N, CA and C of each residue as an Amber inpcrd file, in Angstrom:
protein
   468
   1.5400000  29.4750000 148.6480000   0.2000000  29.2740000 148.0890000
   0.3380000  28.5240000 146.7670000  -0.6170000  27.6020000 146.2900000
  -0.1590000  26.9320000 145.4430000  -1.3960000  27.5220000 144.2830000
  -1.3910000  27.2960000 143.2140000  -1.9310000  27.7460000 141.9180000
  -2.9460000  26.5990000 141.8770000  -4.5860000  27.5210000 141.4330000
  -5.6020000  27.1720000 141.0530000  -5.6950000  26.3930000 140.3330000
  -6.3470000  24.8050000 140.1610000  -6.4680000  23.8700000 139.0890000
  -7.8890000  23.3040000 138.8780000  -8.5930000  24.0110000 138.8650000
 -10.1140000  23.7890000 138.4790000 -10.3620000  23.0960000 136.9540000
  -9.9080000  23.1990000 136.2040000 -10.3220000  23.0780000 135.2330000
 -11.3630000  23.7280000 134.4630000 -11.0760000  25.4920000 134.8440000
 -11.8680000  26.1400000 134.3640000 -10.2720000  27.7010000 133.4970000
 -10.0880000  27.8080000 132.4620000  -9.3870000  28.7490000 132.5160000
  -9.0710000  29.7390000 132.6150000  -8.1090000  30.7540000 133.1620000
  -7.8990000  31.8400000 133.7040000  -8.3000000  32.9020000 133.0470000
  -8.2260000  32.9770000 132.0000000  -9.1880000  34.1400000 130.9890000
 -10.2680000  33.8610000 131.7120000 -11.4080000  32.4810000 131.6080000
 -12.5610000  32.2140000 132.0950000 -13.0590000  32.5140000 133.5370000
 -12.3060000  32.3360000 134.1540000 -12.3070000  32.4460000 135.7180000
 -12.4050000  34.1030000 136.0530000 -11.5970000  34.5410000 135.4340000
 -11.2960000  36.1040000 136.1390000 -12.5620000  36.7070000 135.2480000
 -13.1650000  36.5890000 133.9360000 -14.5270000  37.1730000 133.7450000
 -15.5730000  36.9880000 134.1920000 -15.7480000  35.3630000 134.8310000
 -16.9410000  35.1530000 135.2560000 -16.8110000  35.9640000 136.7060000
 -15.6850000  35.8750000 137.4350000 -15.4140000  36.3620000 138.5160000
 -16.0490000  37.9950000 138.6340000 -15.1930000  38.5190000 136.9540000
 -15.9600000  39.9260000 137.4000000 -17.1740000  40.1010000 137.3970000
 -18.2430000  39.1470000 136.0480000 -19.3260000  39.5600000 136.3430000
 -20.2770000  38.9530000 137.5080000 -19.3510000  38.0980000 138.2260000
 -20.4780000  37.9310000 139.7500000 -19.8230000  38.6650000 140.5520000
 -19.0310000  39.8810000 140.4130000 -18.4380000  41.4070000 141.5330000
 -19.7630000  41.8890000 141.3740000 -19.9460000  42.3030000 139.7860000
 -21.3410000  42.6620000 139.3150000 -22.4620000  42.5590000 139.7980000
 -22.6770000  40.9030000 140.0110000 -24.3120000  40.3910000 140.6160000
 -24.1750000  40.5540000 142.2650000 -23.2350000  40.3480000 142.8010000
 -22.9510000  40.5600000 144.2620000 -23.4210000  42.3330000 144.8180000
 -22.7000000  42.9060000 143.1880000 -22.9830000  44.2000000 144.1340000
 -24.2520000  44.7260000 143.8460000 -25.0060000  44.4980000 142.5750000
 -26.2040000  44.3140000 142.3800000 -26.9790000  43.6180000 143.5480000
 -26.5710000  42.4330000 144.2090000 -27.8680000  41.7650000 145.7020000
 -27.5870000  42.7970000 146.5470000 -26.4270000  42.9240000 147.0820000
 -25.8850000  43.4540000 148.1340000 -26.7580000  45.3670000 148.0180000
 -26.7210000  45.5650000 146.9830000 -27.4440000  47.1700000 146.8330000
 -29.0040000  46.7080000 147.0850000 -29.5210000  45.7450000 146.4500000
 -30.9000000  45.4740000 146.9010000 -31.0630000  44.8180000 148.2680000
 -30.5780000  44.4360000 149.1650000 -30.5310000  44.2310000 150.2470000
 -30.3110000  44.5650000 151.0600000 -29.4180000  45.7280000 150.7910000
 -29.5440000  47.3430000 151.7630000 -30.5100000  48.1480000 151.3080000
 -31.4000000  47.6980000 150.2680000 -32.6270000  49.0590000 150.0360000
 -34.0100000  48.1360000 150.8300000 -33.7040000  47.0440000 150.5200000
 -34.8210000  46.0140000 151.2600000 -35.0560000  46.1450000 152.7380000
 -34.1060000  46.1530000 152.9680000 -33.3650000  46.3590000 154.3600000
 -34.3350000  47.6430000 155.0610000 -33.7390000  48.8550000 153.9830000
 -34.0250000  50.3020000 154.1570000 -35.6720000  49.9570000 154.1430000
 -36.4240000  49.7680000 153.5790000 -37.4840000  49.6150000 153.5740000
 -38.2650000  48.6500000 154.4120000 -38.1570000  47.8560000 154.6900000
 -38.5480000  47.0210000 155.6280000 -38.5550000  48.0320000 157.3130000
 -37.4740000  48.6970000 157.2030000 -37.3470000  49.3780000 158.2680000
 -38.5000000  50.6700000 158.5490000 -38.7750000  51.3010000 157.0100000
 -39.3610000  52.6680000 156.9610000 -40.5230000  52.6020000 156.3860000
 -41.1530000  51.4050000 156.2300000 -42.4970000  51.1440000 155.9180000
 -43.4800000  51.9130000 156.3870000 -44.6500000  52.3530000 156.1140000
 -45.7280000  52.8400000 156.6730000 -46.8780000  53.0550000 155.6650000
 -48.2300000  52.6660000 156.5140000 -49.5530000  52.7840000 155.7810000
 -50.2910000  51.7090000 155.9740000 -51.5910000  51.4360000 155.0340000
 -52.3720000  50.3790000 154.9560000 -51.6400000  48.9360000 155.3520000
 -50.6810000  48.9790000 154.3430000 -49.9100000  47.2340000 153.8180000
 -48.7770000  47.1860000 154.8370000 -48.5520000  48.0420000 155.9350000
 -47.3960000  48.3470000 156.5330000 -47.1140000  46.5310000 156.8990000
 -48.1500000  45.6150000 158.0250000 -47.9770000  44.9060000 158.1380000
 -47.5960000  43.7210000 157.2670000 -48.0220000  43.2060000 156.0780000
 -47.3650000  42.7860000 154.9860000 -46.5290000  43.1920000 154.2430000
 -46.0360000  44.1140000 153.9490000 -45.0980000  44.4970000 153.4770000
 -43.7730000  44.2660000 154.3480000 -43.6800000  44.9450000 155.6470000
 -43.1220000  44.7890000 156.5840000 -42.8210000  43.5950000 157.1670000
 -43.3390000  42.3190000 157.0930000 -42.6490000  40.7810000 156.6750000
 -42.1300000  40.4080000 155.8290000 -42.6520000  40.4180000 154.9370000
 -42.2060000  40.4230000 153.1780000 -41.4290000  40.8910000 152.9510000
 -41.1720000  42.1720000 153.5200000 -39.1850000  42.5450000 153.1990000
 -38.6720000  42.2620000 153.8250000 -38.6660000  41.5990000 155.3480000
 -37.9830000  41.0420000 156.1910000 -37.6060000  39.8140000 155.6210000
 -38.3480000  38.9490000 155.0110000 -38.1140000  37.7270000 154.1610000
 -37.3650000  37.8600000 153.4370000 -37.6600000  38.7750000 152.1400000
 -36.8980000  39.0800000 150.9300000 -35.1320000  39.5090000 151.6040000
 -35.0660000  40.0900000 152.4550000 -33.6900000  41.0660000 152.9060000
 -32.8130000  39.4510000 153.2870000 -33.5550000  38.5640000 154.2890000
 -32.8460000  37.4810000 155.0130000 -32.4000000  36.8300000 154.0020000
 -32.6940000  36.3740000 152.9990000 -32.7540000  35.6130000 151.7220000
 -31.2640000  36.0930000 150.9170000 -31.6900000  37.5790000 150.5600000
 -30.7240000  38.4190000 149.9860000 -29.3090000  38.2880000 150.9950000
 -29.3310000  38.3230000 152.1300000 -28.2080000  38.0780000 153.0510000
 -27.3380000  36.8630000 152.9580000 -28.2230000  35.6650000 152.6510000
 -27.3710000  34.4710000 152.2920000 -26.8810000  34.5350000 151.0520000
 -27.8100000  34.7800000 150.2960000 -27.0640000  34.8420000 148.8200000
 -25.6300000  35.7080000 148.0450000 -25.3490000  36.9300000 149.2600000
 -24.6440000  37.9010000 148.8060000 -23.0580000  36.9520000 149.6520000
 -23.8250000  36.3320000 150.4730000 -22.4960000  34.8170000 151.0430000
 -22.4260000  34.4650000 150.2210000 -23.4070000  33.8240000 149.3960000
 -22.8020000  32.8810000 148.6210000 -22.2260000  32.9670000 146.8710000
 -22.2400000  34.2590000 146.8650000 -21.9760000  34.9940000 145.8680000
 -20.3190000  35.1910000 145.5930000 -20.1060000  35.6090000 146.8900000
 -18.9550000  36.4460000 147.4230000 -17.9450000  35.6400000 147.6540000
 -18.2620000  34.0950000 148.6210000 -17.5020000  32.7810000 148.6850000
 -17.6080000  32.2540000 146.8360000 -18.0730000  32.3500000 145.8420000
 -17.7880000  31.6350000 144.7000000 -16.8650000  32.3330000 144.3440000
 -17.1160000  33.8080000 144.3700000 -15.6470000  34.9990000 143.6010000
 -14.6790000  34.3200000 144.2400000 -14.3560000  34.0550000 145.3860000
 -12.6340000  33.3780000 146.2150000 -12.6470000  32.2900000 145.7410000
 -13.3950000  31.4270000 145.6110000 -13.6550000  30.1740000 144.6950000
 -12.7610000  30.0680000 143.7290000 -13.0590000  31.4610000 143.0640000
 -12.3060000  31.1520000 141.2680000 -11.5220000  31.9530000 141.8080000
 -10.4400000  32.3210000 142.9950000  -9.2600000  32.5960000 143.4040000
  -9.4310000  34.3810000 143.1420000 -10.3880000  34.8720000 143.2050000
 -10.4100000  36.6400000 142.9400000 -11.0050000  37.2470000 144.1450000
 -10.5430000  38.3090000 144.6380000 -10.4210000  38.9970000 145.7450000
 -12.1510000  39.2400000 145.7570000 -13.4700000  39.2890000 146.3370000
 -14.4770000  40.0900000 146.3680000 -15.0090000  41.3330000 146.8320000
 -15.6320000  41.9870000 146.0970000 -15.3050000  43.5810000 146.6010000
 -16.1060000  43.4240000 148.0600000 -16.5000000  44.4110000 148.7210000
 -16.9160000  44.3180000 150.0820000 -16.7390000  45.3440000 151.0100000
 -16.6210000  46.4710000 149.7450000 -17.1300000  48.1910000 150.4970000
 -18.5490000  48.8090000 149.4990000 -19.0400000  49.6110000 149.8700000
 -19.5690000  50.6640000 149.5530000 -19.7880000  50.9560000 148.5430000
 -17.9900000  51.5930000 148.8600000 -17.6360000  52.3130000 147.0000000
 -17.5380000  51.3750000 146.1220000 -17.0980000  50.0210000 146.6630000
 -17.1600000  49.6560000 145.6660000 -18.0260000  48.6750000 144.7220000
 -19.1380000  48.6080000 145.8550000 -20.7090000  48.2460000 145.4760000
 -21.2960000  49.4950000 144.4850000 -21.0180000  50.6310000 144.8580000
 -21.5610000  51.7650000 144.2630000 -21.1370000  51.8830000 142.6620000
 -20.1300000  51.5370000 142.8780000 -19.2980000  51.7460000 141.4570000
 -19.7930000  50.0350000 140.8840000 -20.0710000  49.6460000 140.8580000
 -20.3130000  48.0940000 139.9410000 -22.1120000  47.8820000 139.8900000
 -22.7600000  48.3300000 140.5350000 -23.9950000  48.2590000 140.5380000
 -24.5110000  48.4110000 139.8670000 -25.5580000  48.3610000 139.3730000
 -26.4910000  49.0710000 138.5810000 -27.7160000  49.2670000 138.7110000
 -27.9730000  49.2750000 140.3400000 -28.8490000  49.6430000 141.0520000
 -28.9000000  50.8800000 141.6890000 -29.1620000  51.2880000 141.5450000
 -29.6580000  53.3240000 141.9070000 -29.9060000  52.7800000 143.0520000
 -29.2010000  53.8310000 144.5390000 -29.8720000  53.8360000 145.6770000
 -31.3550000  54.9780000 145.7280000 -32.1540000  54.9360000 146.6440000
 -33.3470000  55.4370000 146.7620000 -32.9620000  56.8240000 148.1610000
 -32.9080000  58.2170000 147.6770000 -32.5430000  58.8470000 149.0590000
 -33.9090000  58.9660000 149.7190000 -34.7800000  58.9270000 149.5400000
 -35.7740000  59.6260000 150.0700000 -36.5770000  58.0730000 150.8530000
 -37.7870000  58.4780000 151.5940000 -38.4640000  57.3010000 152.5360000
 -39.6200000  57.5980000 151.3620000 -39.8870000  56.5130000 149.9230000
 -41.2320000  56.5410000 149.3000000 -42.5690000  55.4770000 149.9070000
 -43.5640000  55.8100000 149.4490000 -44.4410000  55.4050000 150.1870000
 -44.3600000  53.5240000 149.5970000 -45.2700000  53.2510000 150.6090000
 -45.3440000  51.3610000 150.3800000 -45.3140000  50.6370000 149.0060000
 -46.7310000  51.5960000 148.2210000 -46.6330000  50.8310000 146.8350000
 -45.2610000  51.4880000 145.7460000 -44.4340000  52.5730000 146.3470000
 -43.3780000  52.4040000 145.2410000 -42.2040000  52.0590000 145.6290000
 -42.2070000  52.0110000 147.4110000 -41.0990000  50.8920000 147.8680000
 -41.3720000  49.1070000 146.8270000 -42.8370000  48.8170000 146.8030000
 -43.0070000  47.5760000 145.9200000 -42.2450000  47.7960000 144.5160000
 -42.1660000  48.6580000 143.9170000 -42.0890000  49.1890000 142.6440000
 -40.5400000  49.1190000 142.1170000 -39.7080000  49.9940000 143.2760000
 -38.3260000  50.1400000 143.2390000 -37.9310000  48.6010000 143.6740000
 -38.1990000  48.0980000 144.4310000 -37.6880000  46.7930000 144.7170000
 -38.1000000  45.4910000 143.3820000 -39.1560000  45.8660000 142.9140000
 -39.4340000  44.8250000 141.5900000 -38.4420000  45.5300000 140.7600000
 -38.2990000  46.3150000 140.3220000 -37.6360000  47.0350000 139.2300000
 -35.5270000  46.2410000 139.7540000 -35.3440000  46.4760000 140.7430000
 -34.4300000  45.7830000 141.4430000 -34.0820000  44.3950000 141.2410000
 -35.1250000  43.4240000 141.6850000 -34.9770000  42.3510000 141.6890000
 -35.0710000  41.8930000 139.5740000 -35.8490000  42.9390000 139.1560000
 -35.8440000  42.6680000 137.5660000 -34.2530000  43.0760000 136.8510000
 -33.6270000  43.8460000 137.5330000 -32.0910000  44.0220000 137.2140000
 -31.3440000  42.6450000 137.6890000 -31.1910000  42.3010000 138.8370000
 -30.7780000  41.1780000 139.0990000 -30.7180000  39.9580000 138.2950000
 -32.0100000  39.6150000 138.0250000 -32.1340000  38.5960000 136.6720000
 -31.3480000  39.0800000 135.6310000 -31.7110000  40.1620000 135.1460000
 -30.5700000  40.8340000 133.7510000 -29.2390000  40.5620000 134.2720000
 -28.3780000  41.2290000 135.4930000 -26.9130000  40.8940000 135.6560000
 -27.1970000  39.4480000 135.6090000 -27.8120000  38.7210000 136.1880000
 -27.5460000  37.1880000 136.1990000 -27.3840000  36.4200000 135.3480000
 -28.2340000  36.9580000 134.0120000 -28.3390000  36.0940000 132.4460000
 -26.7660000  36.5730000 131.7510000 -26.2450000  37.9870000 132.8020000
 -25.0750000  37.6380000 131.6600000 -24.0480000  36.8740000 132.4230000
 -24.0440000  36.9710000 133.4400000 -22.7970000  36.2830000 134.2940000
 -23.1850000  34.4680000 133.8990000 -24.2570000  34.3490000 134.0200000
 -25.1710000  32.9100000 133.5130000 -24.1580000  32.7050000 131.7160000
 -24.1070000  33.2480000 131.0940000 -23.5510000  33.5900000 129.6910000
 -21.9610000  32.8440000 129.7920000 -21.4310000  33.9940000 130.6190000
 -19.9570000  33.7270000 131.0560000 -19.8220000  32.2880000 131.4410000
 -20.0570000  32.0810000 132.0600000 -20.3670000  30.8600000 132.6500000
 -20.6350000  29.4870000 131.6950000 -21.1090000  29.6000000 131.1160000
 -21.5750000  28.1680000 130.0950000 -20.2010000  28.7470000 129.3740000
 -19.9250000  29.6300000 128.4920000 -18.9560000  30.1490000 127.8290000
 -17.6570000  29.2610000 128.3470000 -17.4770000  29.0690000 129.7420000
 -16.3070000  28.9600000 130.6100000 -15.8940000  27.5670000 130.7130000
 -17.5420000  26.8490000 130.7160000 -17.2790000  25.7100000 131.4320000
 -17.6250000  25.5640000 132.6600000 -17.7080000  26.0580000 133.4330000
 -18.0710000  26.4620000 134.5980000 -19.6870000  26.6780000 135.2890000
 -19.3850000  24.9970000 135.3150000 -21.0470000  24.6440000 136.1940000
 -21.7220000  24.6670000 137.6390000 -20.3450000  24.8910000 138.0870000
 -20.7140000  25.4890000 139.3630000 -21.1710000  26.8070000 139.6110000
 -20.7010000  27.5580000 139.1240000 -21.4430000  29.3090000 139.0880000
 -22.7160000  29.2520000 138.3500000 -22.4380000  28.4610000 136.4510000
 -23.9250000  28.4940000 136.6070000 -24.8750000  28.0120000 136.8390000
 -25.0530000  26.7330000 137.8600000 -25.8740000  26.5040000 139.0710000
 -26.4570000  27.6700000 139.5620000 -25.2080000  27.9860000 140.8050000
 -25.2720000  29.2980000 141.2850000 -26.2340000  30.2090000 140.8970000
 -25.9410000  30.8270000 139.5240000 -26.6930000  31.8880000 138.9280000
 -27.5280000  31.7030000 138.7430000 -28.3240000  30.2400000 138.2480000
 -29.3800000  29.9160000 137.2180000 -30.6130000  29.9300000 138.9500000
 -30.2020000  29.2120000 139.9250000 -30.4810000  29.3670000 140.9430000
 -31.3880000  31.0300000 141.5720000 -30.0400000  31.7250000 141.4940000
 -30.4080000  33.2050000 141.6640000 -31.6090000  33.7820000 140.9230000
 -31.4070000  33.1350000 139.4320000 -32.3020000  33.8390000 138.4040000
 -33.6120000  33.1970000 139.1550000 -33.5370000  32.3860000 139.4330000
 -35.2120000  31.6950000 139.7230000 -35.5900000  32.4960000 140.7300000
 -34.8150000  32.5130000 142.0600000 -35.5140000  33.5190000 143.1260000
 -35.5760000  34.4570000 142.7090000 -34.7310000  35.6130000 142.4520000
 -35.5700000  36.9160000 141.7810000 -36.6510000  36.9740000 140.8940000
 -36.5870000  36.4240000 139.6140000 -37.7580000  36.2230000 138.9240000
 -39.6780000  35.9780000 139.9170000 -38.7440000  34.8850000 140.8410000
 -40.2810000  34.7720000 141.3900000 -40.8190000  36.1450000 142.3680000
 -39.9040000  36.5690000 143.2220000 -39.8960000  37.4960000 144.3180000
 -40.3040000  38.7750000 143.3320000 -39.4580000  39.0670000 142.0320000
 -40.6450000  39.9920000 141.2570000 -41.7360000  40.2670000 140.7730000
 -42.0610000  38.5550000 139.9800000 -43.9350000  38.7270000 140.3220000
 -44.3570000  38.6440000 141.6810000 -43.9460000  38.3930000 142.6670000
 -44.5020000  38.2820000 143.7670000 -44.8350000  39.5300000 144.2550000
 -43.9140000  40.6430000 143.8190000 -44.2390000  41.9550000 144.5500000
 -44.9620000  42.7750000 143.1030000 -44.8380000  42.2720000 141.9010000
 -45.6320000  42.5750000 140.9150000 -47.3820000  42.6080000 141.3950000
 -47.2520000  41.0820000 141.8440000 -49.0000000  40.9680000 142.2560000
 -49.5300000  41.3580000 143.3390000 -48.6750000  42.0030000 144.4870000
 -49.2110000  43.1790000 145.1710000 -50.0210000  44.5910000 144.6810000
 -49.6180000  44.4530000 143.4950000 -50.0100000  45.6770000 143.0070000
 -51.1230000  45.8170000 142.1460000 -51.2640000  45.0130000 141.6140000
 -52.9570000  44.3490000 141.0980000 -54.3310000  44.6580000 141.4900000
């Protein structure tokens, strides 16, 4: 195997790396609760809601690709269990089935964490040199941001 020559440096690489373990396991937790919900919907909004997280989840599915392919990118292993989504997250799973408008609620509150991990990995990133991740990120930040007022103005 031959050694990484990006022109990004190895101090740089392996932090930005960790904090998109961070944002990965941050989508990846909201996209199994999206997921979860989309599935256990019920009530008035069942039918809109119940697309709308089908949307939001498909979305979240590519992105946690393309998250996961940048970590191997900058040559670092990506996590891709459970535990170890659980442990880097900072997304609280939901045990219980809550009703429609605070499935909206937990998932804005979600997608509003996402932006936060993103502005710092976004940080790392300019810090680094490294304009390909923050593409990447700056990218990310825009879809969450919007998908949170979007489920913000459901609630109106």
């Amino acid at each position: 195997m031959t050694t990484i020559d990006i022109g990004i440096k190895q101090e740089h690489r392996l932090a930005i790396a960790e904090g998109l373990k961070r944002l990965l396991a941050d989508s990846y937790t909201l996209y199994l609760q999206t997921h979860n919900f989309h599935w256990n919907v019920t009530g008035p909004l069942f039918r809109e809601l119940h697309l709308m997280f089908e949307e939001h989840y498909t979305e979240l599915a590519v992105a946690v690709d393309d998250i996961a392919e940048r970590i191997r990118t900058l040559d670092v292993v990506a996590p891709g269990t459970y535990k170890a989504f659980a442990e880097l997250s900072s997304i609280r799973e939901v045990d219980d089935v809550p009703s429609g408008e605070q499935m909206v609620d937990y998932l804005t509150k979600g997608h509003e964490q996402v932006v936060k991990t993103a502005r710092e990995v976004l940080r790392l990133a300019q810090e680094g040199g490294d304009e390909s991740t923050a593409a990447l990120v700056s990218d990310r930040m825009r879809i969450h941001e919007k998908t949170a007022w979007m489920l913000r103005a459901t609630r109106k």
